[in-house]
GROMACS .gro file of N, CA and C in nm:
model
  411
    1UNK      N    1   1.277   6.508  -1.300
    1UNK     CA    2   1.359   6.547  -1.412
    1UNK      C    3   1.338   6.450  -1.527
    2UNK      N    4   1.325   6.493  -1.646
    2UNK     CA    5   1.326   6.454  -1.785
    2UNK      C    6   1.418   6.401  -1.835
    3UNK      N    7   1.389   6.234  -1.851
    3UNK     CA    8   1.546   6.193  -1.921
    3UNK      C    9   1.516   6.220  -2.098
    4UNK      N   10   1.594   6.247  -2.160
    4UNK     CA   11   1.594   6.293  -2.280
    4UNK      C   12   1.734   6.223  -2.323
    5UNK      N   13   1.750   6.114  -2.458
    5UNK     CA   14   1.844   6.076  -2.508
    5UNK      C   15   1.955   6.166  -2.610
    6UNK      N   16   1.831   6.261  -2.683
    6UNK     CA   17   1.915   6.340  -2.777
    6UNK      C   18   1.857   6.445  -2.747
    7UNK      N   19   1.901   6.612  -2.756
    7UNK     CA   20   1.874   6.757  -2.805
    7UNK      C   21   1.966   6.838  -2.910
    8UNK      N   22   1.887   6.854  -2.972
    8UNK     CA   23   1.916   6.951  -3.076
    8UNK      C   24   1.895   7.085  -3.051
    9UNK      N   25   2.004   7.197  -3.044
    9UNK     CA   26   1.968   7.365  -3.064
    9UNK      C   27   2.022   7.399  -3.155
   10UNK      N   28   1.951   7.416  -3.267
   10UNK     CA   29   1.940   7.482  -3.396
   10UNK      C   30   1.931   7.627  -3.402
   11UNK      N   31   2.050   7.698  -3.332
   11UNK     CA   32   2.043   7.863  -3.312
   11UNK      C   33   2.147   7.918  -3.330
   12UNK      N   34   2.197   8.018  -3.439
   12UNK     CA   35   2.302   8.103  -3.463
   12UNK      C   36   2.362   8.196  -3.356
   13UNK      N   37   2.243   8.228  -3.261
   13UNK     CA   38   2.304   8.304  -3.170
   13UNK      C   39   2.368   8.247  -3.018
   14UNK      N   40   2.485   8.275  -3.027
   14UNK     CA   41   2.501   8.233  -2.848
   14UNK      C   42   2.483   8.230  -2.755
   15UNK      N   43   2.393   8.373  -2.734
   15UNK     CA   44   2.338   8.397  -2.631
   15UNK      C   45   2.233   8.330  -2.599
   16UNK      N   46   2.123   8.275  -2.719
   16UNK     CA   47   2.044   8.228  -2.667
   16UNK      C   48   2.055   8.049  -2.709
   17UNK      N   49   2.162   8.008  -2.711
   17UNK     CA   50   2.169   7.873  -2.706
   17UNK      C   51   2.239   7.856  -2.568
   18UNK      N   52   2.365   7.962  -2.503
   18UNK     CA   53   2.403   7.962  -2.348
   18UNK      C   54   2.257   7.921  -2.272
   19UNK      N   55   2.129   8.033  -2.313
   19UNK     CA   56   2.035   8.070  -2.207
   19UNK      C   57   1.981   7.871  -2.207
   20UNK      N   58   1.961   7.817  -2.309
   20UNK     CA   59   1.886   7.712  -2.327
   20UNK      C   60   1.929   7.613  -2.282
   21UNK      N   61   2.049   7.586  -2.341
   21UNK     CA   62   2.134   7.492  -2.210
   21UNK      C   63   2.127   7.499  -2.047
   22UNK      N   64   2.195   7.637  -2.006
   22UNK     CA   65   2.123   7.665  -1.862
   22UNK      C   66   1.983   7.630  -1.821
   23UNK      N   67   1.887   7.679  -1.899
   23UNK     CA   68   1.763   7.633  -1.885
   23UNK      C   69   1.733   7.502  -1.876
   24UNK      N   70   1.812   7.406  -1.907
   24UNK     CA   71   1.754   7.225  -1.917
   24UNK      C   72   1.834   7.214  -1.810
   25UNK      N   73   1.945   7.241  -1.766
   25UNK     CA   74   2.012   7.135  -1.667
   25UNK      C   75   1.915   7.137  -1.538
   26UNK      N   76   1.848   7.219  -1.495
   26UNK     CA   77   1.737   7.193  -1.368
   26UNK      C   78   1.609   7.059  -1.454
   27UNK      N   79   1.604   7.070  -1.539
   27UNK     CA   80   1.469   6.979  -1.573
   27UNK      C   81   1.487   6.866  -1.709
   28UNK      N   82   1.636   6.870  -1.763
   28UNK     CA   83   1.654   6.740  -1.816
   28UNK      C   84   1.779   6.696  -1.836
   29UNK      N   85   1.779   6.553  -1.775
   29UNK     CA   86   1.901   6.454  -1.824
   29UNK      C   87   1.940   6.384  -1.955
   30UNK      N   88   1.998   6.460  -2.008
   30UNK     CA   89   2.066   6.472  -2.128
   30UNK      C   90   2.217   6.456  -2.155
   31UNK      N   91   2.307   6.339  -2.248
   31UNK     CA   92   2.424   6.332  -2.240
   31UNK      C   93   2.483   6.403  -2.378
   32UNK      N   94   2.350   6.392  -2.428
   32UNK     CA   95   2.387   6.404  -2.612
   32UNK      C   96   2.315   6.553  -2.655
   33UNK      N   97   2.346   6.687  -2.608
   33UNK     CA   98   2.323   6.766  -2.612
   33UNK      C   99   2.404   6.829  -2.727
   34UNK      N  100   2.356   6.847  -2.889
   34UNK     CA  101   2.438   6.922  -3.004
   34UNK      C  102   2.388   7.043  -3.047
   35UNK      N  103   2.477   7.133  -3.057
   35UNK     CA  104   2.459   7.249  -3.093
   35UNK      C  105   2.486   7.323  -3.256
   36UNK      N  106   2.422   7.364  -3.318
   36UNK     CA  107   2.415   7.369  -3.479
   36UNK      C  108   2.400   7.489  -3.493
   37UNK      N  109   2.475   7.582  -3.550
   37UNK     CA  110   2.462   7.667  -3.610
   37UNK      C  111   2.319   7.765  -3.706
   38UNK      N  112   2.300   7.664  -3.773
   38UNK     CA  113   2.196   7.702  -3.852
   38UNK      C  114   2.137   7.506  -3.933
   39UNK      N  115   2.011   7.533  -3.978
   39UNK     CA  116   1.944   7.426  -3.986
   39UNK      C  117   2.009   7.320  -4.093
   40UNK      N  118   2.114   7.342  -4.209
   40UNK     CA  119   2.171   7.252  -4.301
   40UNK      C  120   2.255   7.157  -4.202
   41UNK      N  121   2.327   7.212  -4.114
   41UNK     CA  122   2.414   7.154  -4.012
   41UNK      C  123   2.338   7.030  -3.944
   42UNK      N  124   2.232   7.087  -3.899
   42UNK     CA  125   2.140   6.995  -3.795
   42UNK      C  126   2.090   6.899  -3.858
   43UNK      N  127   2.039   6.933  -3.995
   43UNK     CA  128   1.954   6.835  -4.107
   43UNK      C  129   2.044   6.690  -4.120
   44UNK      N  130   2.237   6.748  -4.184
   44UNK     CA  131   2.275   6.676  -4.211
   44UNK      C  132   2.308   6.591  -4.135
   45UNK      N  133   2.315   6.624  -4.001
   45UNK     CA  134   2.311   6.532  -3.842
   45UNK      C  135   2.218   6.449  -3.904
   46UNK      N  136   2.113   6.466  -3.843
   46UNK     CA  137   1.998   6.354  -3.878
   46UNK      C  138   2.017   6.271  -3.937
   47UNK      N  139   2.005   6.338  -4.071
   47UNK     CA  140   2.028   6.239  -4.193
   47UNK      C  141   2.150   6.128  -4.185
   48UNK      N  142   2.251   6.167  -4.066
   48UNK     CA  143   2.390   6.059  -4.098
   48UNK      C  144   2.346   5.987  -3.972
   49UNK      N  145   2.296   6.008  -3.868
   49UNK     CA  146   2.244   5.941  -3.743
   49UNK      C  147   2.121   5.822  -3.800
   50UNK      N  148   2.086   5.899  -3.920
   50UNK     CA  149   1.944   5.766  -3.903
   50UNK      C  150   2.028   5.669  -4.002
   51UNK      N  151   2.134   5.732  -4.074
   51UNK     CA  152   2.188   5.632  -4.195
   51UNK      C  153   2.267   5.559  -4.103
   52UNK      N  154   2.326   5.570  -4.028
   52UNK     CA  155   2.465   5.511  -3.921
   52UNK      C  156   2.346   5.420  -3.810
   53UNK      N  157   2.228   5.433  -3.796
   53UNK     CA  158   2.142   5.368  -3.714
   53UNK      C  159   2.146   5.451  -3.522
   54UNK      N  160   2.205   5.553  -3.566
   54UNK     CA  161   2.193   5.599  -3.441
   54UNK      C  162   2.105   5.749  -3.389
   55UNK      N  163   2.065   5.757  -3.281
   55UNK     CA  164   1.950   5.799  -3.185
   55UNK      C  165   1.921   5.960  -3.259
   56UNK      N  166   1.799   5.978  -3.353
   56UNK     CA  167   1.724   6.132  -3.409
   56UNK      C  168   1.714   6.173  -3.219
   57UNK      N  169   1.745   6.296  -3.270
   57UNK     CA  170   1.727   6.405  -3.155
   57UNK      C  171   1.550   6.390  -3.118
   58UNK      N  172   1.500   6.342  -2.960
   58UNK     CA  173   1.382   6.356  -2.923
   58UNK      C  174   1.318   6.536  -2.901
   59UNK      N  175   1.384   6.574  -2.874
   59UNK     CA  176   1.381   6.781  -2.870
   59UNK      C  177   1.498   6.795  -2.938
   60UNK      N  178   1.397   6.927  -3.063
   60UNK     CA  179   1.474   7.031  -3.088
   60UNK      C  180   1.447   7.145  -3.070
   61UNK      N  181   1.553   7.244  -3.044
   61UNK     CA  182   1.487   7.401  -3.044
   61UNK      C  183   1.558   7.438  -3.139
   62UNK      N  184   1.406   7.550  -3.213
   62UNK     CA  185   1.504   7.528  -3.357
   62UNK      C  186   1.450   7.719  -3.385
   63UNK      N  187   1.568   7.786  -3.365
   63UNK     CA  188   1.543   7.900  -3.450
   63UNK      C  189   1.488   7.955  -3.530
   64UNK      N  190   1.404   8.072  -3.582
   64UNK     CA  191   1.336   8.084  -3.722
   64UNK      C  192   1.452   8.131  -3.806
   65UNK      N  193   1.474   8.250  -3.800
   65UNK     CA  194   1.591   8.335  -3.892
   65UNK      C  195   1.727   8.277  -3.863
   66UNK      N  196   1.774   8.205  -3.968
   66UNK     CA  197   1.906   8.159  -3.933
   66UNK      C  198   1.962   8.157  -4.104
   67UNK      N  199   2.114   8.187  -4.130
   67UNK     CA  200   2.181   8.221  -4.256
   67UNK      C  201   2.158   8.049  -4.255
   68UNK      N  202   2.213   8.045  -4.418
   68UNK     CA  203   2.221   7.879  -4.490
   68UNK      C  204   2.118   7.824  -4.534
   69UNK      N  205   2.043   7.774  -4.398
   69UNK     CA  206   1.883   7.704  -4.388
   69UNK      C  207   1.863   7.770  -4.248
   70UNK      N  208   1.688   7.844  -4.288
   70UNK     CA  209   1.659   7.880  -4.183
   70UNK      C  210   1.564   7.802  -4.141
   71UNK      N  211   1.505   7.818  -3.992
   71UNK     CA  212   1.397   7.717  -3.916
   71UNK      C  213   1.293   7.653  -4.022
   72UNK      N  214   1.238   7.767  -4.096
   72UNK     CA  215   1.111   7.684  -4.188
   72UNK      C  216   1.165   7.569  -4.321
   73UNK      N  217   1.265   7.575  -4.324
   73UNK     CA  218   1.324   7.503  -4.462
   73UNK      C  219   1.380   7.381  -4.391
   74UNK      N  220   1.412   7.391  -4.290
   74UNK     CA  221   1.472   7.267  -4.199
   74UNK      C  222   1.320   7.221  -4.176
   75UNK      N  223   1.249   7.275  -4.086
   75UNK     CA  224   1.136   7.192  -4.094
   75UNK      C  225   1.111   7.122  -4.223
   76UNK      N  226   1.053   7.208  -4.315
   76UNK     CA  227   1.012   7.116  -4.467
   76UNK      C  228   1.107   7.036  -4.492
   77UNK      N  229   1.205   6.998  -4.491
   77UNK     CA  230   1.307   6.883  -4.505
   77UNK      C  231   1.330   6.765  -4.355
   78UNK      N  232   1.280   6.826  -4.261
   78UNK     CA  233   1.285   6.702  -4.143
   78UNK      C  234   1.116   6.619  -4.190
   79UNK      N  235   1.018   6.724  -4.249
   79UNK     CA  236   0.914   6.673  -4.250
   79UNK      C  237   0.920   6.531  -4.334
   80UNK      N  238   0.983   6.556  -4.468
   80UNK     CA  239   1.014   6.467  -4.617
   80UNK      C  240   1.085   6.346  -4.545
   81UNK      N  241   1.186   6.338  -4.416
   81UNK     CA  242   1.232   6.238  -4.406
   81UNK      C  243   1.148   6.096  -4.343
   82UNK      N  244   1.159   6.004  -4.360
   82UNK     CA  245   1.092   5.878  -4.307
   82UNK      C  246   1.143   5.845  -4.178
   83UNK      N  247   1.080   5.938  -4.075
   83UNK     CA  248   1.109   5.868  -3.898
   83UNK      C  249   1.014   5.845  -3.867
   84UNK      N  250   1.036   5.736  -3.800
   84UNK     CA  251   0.899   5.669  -3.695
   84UNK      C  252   0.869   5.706  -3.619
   85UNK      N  253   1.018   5.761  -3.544
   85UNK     CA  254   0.926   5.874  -3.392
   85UNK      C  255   0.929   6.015  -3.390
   86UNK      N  256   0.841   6.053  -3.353
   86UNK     CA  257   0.797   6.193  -3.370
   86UNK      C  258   0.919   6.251  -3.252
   87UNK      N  259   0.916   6.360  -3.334
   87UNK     CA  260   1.034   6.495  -3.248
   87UNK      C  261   0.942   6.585  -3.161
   88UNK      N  262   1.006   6.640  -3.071
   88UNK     CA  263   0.936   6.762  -3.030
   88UNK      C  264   1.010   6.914  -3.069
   89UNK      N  265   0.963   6.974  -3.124
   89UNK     CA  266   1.023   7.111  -3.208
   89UNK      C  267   0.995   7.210  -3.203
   90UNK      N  268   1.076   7.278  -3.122
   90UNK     CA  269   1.038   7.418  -3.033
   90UNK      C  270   1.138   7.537  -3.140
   91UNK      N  271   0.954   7.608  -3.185
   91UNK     CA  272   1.026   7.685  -3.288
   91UNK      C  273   1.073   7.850  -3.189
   92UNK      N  274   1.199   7.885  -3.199
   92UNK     CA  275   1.152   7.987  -3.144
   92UNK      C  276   1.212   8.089  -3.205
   93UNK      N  277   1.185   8.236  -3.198
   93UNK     CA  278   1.179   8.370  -3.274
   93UNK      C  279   1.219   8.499  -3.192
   94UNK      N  280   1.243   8.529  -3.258
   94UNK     CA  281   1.230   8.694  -3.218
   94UNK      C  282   1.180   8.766  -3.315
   95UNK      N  283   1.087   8.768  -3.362
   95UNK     CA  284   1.030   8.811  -3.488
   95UNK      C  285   0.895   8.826  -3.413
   96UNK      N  286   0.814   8.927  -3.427
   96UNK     CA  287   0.662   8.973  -3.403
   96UNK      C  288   0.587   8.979  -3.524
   97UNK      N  289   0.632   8.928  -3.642
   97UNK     CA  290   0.556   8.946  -3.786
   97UNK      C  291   0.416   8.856  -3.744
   98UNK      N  292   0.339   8.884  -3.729
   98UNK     CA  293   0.213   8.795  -3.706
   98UNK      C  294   0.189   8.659  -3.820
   99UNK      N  295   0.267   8.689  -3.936
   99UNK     CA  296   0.301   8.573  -4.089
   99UNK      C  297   0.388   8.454  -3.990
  100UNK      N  298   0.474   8.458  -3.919
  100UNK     CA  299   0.515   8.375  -3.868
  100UNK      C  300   0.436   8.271  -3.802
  101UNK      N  301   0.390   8.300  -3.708
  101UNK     CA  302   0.276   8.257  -3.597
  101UNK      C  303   0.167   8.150  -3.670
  102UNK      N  304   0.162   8.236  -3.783
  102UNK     CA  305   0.029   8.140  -3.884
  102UNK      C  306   0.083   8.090  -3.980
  103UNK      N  307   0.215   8.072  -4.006
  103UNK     CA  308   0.277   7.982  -4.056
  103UNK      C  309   0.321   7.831  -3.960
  104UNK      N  310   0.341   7.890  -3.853
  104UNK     CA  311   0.381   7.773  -3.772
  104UNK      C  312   0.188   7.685  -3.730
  105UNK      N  313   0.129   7.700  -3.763
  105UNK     CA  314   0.036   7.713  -3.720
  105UNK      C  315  -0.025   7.631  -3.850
  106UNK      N  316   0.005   7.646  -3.966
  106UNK     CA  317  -0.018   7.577  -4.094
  106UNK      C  318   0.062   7.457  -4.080
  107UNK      N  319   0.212   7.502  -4.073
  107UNK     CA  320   0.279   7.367  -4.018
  107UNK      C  321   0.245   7.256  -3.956
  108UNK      N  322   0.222   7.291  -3.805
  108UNK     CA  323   0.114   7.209  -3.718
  108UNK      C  324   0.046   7.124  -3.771
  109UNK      N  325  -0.035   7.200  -3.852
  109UNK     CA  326  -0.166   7.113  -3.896
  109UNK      C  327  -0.111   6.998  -3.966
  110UNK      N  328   0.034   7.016  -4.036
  110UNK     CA  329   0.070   6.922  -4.177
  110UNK      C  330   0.149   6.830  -4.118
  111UNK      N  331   0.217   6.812  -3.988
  111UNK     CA  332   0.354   6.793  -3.936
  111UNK      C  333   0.334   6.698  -3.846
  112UNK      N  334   0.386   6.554  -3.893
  112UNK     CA  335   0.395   6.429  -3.765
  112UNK      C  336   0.433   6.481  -3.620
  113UNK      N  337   0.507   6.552  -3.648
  113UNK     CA  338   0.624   6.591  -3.515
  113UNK      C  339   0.498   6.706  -3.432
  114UNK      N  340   0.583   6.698  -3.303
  114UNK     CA  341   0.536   6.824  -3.174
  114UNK      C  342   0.588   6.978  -3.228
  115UNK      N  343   0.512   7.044  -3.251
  115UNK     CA  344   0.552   7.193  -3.280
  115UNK      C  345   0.516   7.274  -3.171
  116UNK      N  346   0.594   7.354  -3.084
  116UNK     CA  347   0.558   7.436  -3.022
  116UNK      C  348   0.596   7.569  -3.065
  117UNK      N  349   0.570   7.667  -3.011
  117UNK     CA  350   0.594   7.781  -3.058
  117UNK      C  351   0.624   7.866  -2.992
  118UNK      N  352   0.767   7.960  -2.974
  118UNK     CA  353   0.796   8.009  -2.860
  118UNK      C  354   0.888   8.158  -2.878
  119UNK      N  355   0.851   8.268  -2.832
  119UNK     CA  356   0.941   8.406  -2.851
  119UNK      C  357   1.019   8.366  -2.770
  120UNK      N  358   1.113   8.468  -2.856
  120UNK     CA  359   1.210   8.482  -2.751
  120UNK      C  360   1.233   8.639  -2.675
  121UNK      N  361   1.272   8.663  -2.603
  121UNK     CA  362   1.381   8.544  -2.532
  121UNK      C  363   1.262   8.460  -2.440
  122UNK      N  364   1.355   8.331  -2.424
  122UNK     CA  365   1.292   8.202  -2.334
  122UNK      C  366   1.311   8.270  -2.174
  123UNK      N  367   1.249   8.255  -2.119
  123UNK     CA  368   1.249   8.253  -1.975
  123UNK      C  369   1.270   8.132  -1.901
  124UNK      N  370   1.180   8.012  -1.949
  124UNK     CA  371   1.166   7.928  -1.861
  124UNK      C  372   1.133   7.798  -1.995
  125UNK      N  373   1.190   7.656  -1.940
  125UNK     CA  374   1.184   7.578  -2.023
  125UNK      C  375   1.059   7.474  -1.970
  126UNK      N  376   0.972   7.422  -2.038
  126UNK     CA  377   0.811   7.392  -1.987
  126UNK      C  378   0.812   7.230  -1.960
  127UNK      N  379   0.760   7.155  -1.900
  127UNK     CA  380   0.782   7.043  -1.917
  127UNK      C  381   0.720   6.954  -2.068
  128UNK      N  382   0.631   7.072  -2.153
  128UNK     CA  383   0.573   7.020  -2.245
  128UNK      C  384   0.688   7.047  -2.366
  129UNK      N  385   0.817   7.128  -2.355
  129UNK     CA  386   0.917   7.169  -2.416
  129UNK      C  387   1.002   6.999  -2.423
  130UNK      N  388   0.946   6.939  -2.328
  130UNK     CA  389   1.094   6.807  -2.335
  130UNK      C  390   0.923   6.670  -2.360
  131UNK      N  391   0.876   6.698  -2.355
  131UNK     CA  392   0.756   6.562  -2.356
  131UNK      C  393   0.648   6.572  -2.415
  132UNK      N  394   0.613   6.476  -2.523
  132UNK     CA  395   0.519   6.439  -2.580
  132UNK      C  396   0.406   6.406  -2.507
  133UNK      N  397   0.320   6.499  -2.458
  133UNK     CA  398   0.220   6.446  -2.451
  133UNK      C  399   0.146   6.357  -2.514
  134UNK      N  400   0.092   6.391  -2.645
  134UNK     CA  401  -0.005   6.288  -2.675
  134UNK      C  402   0.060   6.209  -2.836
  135UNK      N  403   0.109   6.145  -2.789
  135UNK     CA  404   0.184   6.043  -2.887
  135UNK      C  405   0.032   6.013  -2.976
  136UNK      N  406  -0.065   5.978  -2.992
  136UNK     CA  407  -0.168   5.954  -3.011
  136UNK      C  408  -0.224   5.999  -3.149
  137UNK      N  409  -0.185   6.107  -3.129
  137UNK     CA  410  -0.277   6.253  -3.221
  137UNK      C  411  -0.107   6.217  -3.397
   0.00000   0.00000   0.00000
C-alpha cells in the first residue's frame, strides 16, 4: 500500500468522487484526503497551503468539465505556480471529444507535474495513479 501525505479530488460530481475514495482505501494511506468542488476551490487550497508552509497535495484527480474553473484552467494556473515537487494529476472525463485527449497531450509535453489521463467512469485505481515513477524526466 501507497503512503500518500495529501489527495486532492477536484470533481463536481458525487458519484464519482464516492467511487474514488472507495477506490484508494485498498491501495493508499492517506490522512489528508480533500474534496473540491470544482478547480478555483482546489487552486485556492494550494495557494494558502504553500503560503501557510504546509503539505501541496502529492495526487490529484482532477475533473475536466467542472462550473467556476474547469480541469484545464486549474491546470494552467497550478502550472504558473512555483513548486518544487511535482504532483501527480489524474485528469479524468467523460467527454469522448477526441480535442480533449490532444489537449492533455499538449499539456504533457509543457507540464512539470505527472499527467495521466483517464475516462470515466474509473474502474480501478493504478499504482501509477498514486506514484511517480520517473521523478527524473
Amino acid at each position: 500500500m501507497k503512503k500518500v501525505n495529501s489527495i486532492f479530488i477536484v470533481d463536481d460530481d458525487p458519484i464519482t468522487v464516492f467511487g474514488i475514495r472507495k477506490m484508494l482505501k485498498p491501495v493508499a494511506i492517506c490522512e489528508d484526503v480533500q474534496i473540491f468542488q470544482n478547480g478555483k476551490e482546489a487552486l485556492d487550497s494550494i495557494i494558502q497551503r504553500m503560503e501557510g508552509g504546509g503539505d501541496i497535495p502529492e495526487v490529484i484527480f482532477l475533473d475536466i468539465n467542472m462550473p467556476i474553473m474547469d480541469g484545464w484552467d486549474f491546470l494552467d494556473e497550478v502550472m504558473k505556480l512555483n513548486l518544487s515537487e511535482k504532483i501527480i494529476i489524474n485528469m479524468i472525463t467523460s467527454s469522448i471529444d477526441p480535442l480533449d485527449y490532444q489537449k492533455w497531450n499538449e499539456a504533457k509535453a509543457k507540464c512539470l507535474h505527472i499527467l495521466n489521463f483517464k475516462n470515466k467512469p474509473i474502474f480501478k485505481i493504478e499504482p501509477t495513479d498514486l506514484d511517480c515513477i520517473d521523478l527524473a524526466s
